[in-house]
Amino acid sequence: MRDTRRIIAIALVFGLGGFAALVYQVAWQRILVFQSGVGIHSVALIVAVFMAGLGLGAYVGGRLSARVSAFRALLAFAGIELLLGCFALVSSWIYYDVLYAELTVHYGAGRSALLLHFVALLPPTTLMGMSLPLLVRATVRDPVESARTIGLLYGVNVLGAAFGALLTPWVLIRFYGIDGAIWFGALCNLLAGVAVLFLARSGPWREPARAPSGSSAWTARAELPGSQPFGVWVALYAVSGFCALALEILWFRIIDVAVKSTAFTFGTVLAFFLAGLAAGSLCGGRFAVRLERPLQTFLTLQCVLLGYAGFALVV
């Protein structure tokens, strides 16, 4: 029970970090459009670079998490939150005073803008992407229950991100400006880092139990006859991510045209998109452990998603 309360507390702190991340994305997008222009191409460029950094960070964080103990992984997550808060405090200077005021001449070609945005957003987004693998290392004890724990962590994080995407254009930037919004996000990161340090000191952190080979339901499912190599499923999941972000940009384009492009469109569309991801993650994490054929269910859901997306566009 004590471990459960800790995991819930860590998930709530992770949600605070997700809130801050989307405050930054919306606020930084407002700054970066000075260089790359306002429109669907600029939005797609910034979202793509943001997601590339998250993906790279997840890979790095996964490699790192395999080499540290659960306690050290939790400390590393706290350090990431503190670093993100410190970076955010100087991010307006980096993205406006340096990129816009000093390097605008290099934004003539699309490839130059892509490269400059990638370099500028790579440090913070990589740190953001490292967070989940480290928290999984710190909190997952039983492989069979890992789907529930990961679903909770990711779901709460994305739910916080949805609130951040919604509140940033409608409240934070509207009343406190871009700098005020970014400072608020930095405060959230710093609070998250301090809170995790406090939780880390609240008691011993046990290592995951090592079940004998072939003894768990998890192992039995992983070795079903005829199952595909792990790399195949990774590739399919990558294709799923491609489709998801393509739909996000497409839906943004449609709504942007319908509402005649306002300052609230990007954050609002992103908020609803993330809220759906959060709901799906929380539900999926709860029920995945009960599924006899989780991979088949995954593929079925992808087909349903694409069918619904096509129907929605027609409507």
Coordinates of C-alpha atoms in Angstrom, one line a residue:
M1 CA 0.0 0.0 0.0
R2 CA 2.8 2.4 0.8
D3 CA 4.5 1.7 -2.6
T4 CA 1.1 2.4 -4.3
R5 CA 0.8 5.8 -2.5
R6 CA 4.3 6.6 -3.6
I7 CA 3.7 5.8 -7.2
I8 CA 0.5 7.9 -7.2
A9 CA 2.4 10.8 -5.7
I10 CA 5.2 10.4 -8.3
A11 CA 2.6 10.3 -11.0
L12 CA 1.1 13.6 -9.8
V13 CA 4.5 15.2 -9.8
F14 CA 5.1 13.8 -13.3
G15 CA 1.8 15.5 -14.3
L16 CA 3.2 18.8 -13.0
G17 CA 6.2 18.2 -15.3
G18 CA 3.9 17.5 -18.2
F19 CA 2.0 20.7 -17.5
A20 CA 5.2 22.7 -17.6
A21 CA 6.3 21.0 -20.9
L22 CA 3.3 22.1 -22.8
V23 CA 3.5 25.6 -21.3
Y24 CA 6.9 25.7 -22.9
Q25 CA 5.8 24.2 -26.2
V26 CA 3.0 26.7 -26.7
A27 CA 5.1 29.7 -25.4
W28 CA 8.2 28.7 -27.4
Q29 CA 6.0 28.2 -30.5
R30 CA 4.9 31.9 -30.1
I31 CA 8.5 33.0 -30.0
L32 CA 9.9 30.7 -32.8
V33 CA 7.2 31.7 -35.3
F34 CA 9.0 35.1 -35.5
Q35 CA 11.8 33.2 -37.3
S36 CA 9.9 30.6 -39.3
G37 CA 6.6 32.4 -39.9
V38 CA 3.0 31.8 -38.9
G39 CA 1.1 29.0 -40.5
I40 CA 0.7 25.2 -40.9
H41 CA 4.3 24.7 -42.1
S42 CA 5.7 26.5 -39.0
V43 CA 3.5 24.6 -36.6
A44 CA 4.4 21.3 -38.3
L45 CA 8.1 22.1 -38.1
I46 CA 8.1 23.0 -34.4
V47 CA 5.9 20.0 -33.5
A48 CA 8.2 17.7 -35.5
V49 CA 11.4 19.0 -33.8
F50 CA 9.7 18.8 -30.4
M51 CA 8.7 15.2 -30.9
A52 CA 12.2 14.3 -32.3
G53 CA 13.8 15.6 -29.1
L54 CA 11.3 13.6 -27.0
G55 CA 12.0 10.4 -28.9
L56 CA 15.8 10.9 -28.6
G57 CA 15.4 11.6 -24.9
A58 CA 13.3 8.4 -24.4
Y59 CA 16.0 6.3 -26.1
V60 CA 18.8 7.9 -24.0
G61 CA 16.8 7.6 -20.8
G62 CA 16.0 4.0 -21.5
R63 CA 19.7 3.2 -22.0
L64 CA 20.6 5.1 -18.8
S65 CA 17.8 3.5 -16.7
A66 CA 19.2 0.0 -17.3
R67 CA 22.5 1.0 -15.7
V68 CA 21.3 2.6 -12.4
S69 CA 19.3 1.5 -9.4
A70 CA 15.7 2.4 -8.7
F71 CA 16.8 5.0 -6.2
R72 CA 19.4 6.6 -8.5
A73 CA 16.8 6.7 -11.3
L74 CA 14.5 8.7 -9.1
L75 CA 17.3 11.1 -8.2
A76 CA 18.1 11.5 -11.9
F77 CA 14.5 12.3 -12.7
A78 CA 14.6 15.0 -9.9
G79 CA 17.7 16.4 -11.5
I80 CA 16.1 16.6 -14.9
E81 CA 13.2 18.5 -13.5
L82 CA 15.5 21.0 -11.9
L83 CA 17.6 21.4 -15.0
L84 CA 14.5 22.0 -17.1
G85 CA 13.3 24.7 -14.7
C86 CA 16.7 26.4 -14.9
F87 CA 16.8 26.2 -18.7
A88 CA 13.3 27.7 -19.0
L89 CA 14.4 30.7 -17.0
V90 CA 16.8 31.7 -19.8
S91 CA 14.9 30.2 -22.7
S92 CA 13.3 33.5 -23.7
W93 CA 16.7 35.1 -24.0
I94 CA 18.0 32.1 -26.1
Y95 CA 15.0 31.9 -28.5
Y96 CA 14.3 35.6 -28.9
D97 CA 17.4 37.6 -28.2
V98 CA 19.8 35.1 -29.8
L99 CA 17.9 33.1 -32.4
Y100 CA 15.6 36.0 -33.6
A101 CA 17.7 39.1 -33.0
E102 CA 21.1 37.6 -34.0
L103 CA 20.4 34.7 -36.3
T104 CA 17.4 35.7 -38.4
V105 CA 19.5 35.9 -41.5
H106 CA 20.0 32.1 -41.4
Y107 CA 16.2 31.4 -41.7
G108 CA 16.0 31.9 -45.4
A109 CA 15.6 28.3 -46.4
G110 CA 13.3 25.7 -44.8
R111 CA 16.2 23.3 -44.1
S112 CA 18.1 26.0 -42.2
A113 CA 15.0 26.7 -40.0
L114 CA 14.6 23.0 -39.4
L115 CA 18.3 22.7 -38.3
L116 CA 18.2 25.8 -36.1
H117 CA 15.0 24.8 -34.4
F118 CA 16.3 21.3 -33.8
V119 CA 19.5 22.5 -32.2
A120 CA 17.6 25.1 -30.1
L121 CA 15.0 22.6 -28.9
L122 CA 17.1 19.5 -28.6
P123 CA 18.5 20.1 -25.0
P124 CA 15.1 20.7 -23.2
T125 CA 13.1 18.1 -25.2
T126 CA 15.8 15.5 -24.7
L127 CA 15.6 16.0 -21.0
M128 CA 11.8 15.8 -21.1
G129 CA 12.0 12.5 -23.1
M130 CA 14.3 10.9 -20.5
S131 CA 11.8 11.4 -17.7
L132 CA 9.5 8.4 -18.3
P133 CA 12.1 5.6 -18.7
L134 CA 13.8 6.8 -15.4
L135 CA 10.5 6.8 -13.6
V136 CA 9.6 3.4 -14.9
R137 CA 12.9 2.1 -13.6
A138 CA 12.2 3.7 -10.2
T139 CA 8.6 2.5 -9.8
V140 CA 7.9 -0.8 -11.7
R141 CA 8.3 -3.8 -9.4
D142 CA 6.4 -6.5 -11.1
P143 CA 6.6 -7.0 -14.9
V144 CA 3.0 -8.2 -15.1
E145 CA 1.8 -5.0 -13.5
S146 CA 4.1 -2.8 -15.5
A147 CA 1.4 -1.8 -18.0
R148 CA -0.8 -0.5 -15.2
T149 CA 2.1 1.5 -13.6
I150 CA 3.4 2.9 -17.0
G151 CA -0.2 3.7 -18.0
L152 CA -0.8 5.7 -14.8
L153 CA 2.5 7.6 -15.1
Y154 CA 2.1 8.4 -18.8
G155 CA -1.6 9.1 -18.5
V156 CA -1.3 11.6 -15.6
N157 CA 1.7 13.3 -17.3
V158 CA -0.2 13.8 -20.6
L159 CA -3.3 14.9 -18.7
G160 CA -1.1 17.6 -17.1
A161 CA 0.2 18.4 -20.5
A162 CA -3.4 18.9 -21.8
F163 CA -4.1 21.4 -19.0
G164 CA -0.9 23.2 -19.8
A165 CA -1.7 23.4 -23.5
L166 CA -5.2 24.8 -22.7
L167 CA -4.3 27.2 -19.9
T168 CA -1.2 28.7 -21.6
P169 CA -2.9 30.6 -24.4
W170 CA -6.2 31.3 -22.6
V171 CA -4.8 32.4 -19.2
L172 CA -1.1 32.5 -18.8
I173 CA 0.0 34.3 -22.0
R174 CA -3.2 36.3 -22.1
F175 CA -2.7 37.8 -18.6
Y176 CA 1.0 37.4 -17.9
G177 CA 2.7 37.4 -21.3
I178 CA 5.0 34.9 -22.8
D179 CA 7.8 35.5 -20.2
G180 CA 5.3 35.1 -17.3
A181 CA 4.0 31.8 -18.7
I182 CA 7.5 30.4 -19.1
W183 CA 8.4 31.5 -15.5
F184 CA 5.3 29.7 -14.3
G185 CA 6.3 26.6 -16.1
A186 CA 9.8 26.9 -14.6
L187 CA 8.3 27.1 -11.1
C188 CA 6.3 23.9 -11.8
N189 CA 9.5 22.1 -12.8
L190 CA 11.4 23.3 -9.8
L191 CA 8.6 22.3 -7.5
A192 CA 8.5 18.9 -9.1
G193 CA 12.2 18.4 -8.7
V194 CA 12.1 19.3 -5.0
A195 CA 9.0 17.1 -4.4
V196 CA 10.7 14.1 -5.9
L197 CA 13.8 14.7 -3.8
F198 CA 11.5 14.7 -0.7
L199 CA 9.8 11.4 -1.9
A200 CA 13.2 9.8 -2.5
R201 CA 14.1 10.4 1.2
S202 CA 10.8 9.1 2.5
G203 CA 11.9 5.5 2.7
P204 CA 13.9 2.6 1.0
W205 CA 13.3 1.9 -2.7
R206 CA 13.2 -1.8 -3.4
E207 CA 14.5 -3.3 -6.6
P208 CA 12.1 -5.2 -8.9
A209 CA 11.6 -8.8 -8.0
R210 CA 13.5 -11.2 -10.4
A211 CA 11.0 -14.0 -11.4
P212 CA 12.5 -17.3 -12.5
S213 CA 12.7 -17.8 -16.3
G214 CA 9.4 -19.0 -17.7
S215 CA 7.5 -18.7 -14.4
S216 CA 5.4 -15.6 -15.1
A217 CA 2.4 -14.9 -17.2
W218 CA 4.4 -12.1 -18.8
T219 CA 7.1 -14.6 -20.0
A220 CA 4.5 -17.0 -21.3
R221 CA 2.8 -14.3 -23.4
A222 CA 6.1 -13.0 -24.7
E223 CA 7.0 -16.4 -26.1
L224 CA 3.8 -17.3 -27.9
P225 CA 4.4 -19.5 -30.9
G226 CA 4.5 -17.6 -34.1
S227 CA 5.0 -14.2 -32.4
Q228 CA 7.0 -11.6 -34.3
P229 CA 10.4 -10.3 -33.3
F230 CA 10.4 -7.3 -30.9
G231 CA 11.8 -5.0 -33.7
V232 CA 8.7 -5.6 -35.8
W233 CA 6.4 -4.3 -33.1
V234 CA 8.7 -1.3 -32.5
A235 CA 8.5 -0.5 -36.2
L236 CA 4.7 -0.8 -36.1
Y237 CA 4.5 1.4 -33.1
A238 CA 6.7 4.0 -35.0
V239 CA 4.2 3.9 -37.9
S240 CA 1.4 4.4 -35.3
G241 CA 3.2 7.5 -34.0
F242 CA 3.6 8.8 -37.6
C243 CA -0.1 8.4 -38.2
A244 CA -1.0 10.1 -34.9
L245 CA 1.1 13.2 -35.5
A246 CA 0.0 13.4 -39.1
L247 CA -3.6 13.4 -37.9
E248 CA -2.8 16.1 -35.3
I249 CA -1.4 18.4 -38.0
L250 CA -4.2 17.6 -40.4
W251 CA -6.9 18.3 -37.7
F252 CA -5.1 21.5 -36.7
R253 CA -5.1 22.6 -40.4
I254 CA -8.9 22.0 -40.7
I255 CA -9.8 23.8 -37.5
D256 CA -7.3 26.6 -38.2
V257 CA -9.1 27.3 -41.5
A258 CA -12.6 27.0 -39.8
V259 CA -11.9 29.5 -37.0
K260 CA -9.8 31.8 -39.3
S261 CA -6.5 31.2 -37.3
T262 CA -6.5 32.8 -33.9
A263 CA -3.8 32.9 -31.2
F264 CA -5.8 30.3 -29.2
T265 CA -6.0 27.6 -31.9
F266 CA -2.7 25.8 -31.5
G267 CA -3.0 25.3 -27.7
T268 CA -6.6 24.4 -27.8
V269 CA -6.3 21.7 -30.5
L270 CA -3.3 20.4 -28.7
A271 CA -5.1 20.3 -25.4
F272 CA -8.0 18.1 -26.8
F273 CA -5.5 15.9 -28.6
L274 CA -3.5 15.3 -25.4
A275 CA -6.6 14.8 -23.2
G276 CA -7.6 11.9 -25.5
L277 CA -4.1 10.4 -25.2
A278 CA -4.3 10.7 -21.4
A279 CA -7.7 9.0 -21.3
G280 CA -6.5 6.2 -23.5
S281 CA -3.3 5.7 -21.5
L282 CA -5.2 5.5 -18.2
C283 CA -7.8 3.1 -19.6
G284 CA -5.2 1.0 -21.5
G285 CA -2.9 0.7 -18.5
R286 CA -5.8 -0.5 -16.4
F287 CA -7.1 -3.2 -18.8
A288 CA -4.0 -4.3 -20.7
V289 CA -3.0 -6.8 -18.0
R290 CA -6.3 -8.6 -18.6
L291 CA -5.9 -9.0 -22.3
E292 CA -4.9 -12.4 -23.7
R293 CA -3.9 -11.0 -27.1
P294 CA -2.6 -7.4 -26.4
L295 CA -0.7 -7.2 -29.7
Q296 CA -3.8 -8.1 -31.7
T297 CA -5.8 -5.6 -29.7
F298 CA -3.2 -2.9 -30.5
L299 CA -3.5 -3.6 -34.3
T300 CA -7.2 -3.6 -34.1
L301 CA -7.3 -0.2 -32.3
Q302 CA -5.0 1.2 -35.0
C303 CA -7.4 0.1 -37.7
V304 CA -10.4 1.6 -35.8
L305 CA -8.5 4.9 -35.3
L306 CA -7.7 5.3 -39.0
G307 CA -11.3 4.3 -40.0
Y308 CA -12.7 6.9 -37.5
A309 CA -10.3 9.6 -38.7
G310 CA -11.4 9.1 -42.3
F311 CA -15.1 9.2 -41.3
A312 CA -14.5 12.3 -39.2
L313 CA -12.9 14.1 -42.1
V314 CA -15.9 13.3 -44.4
V315 CA -18.3 14.6 -41.7

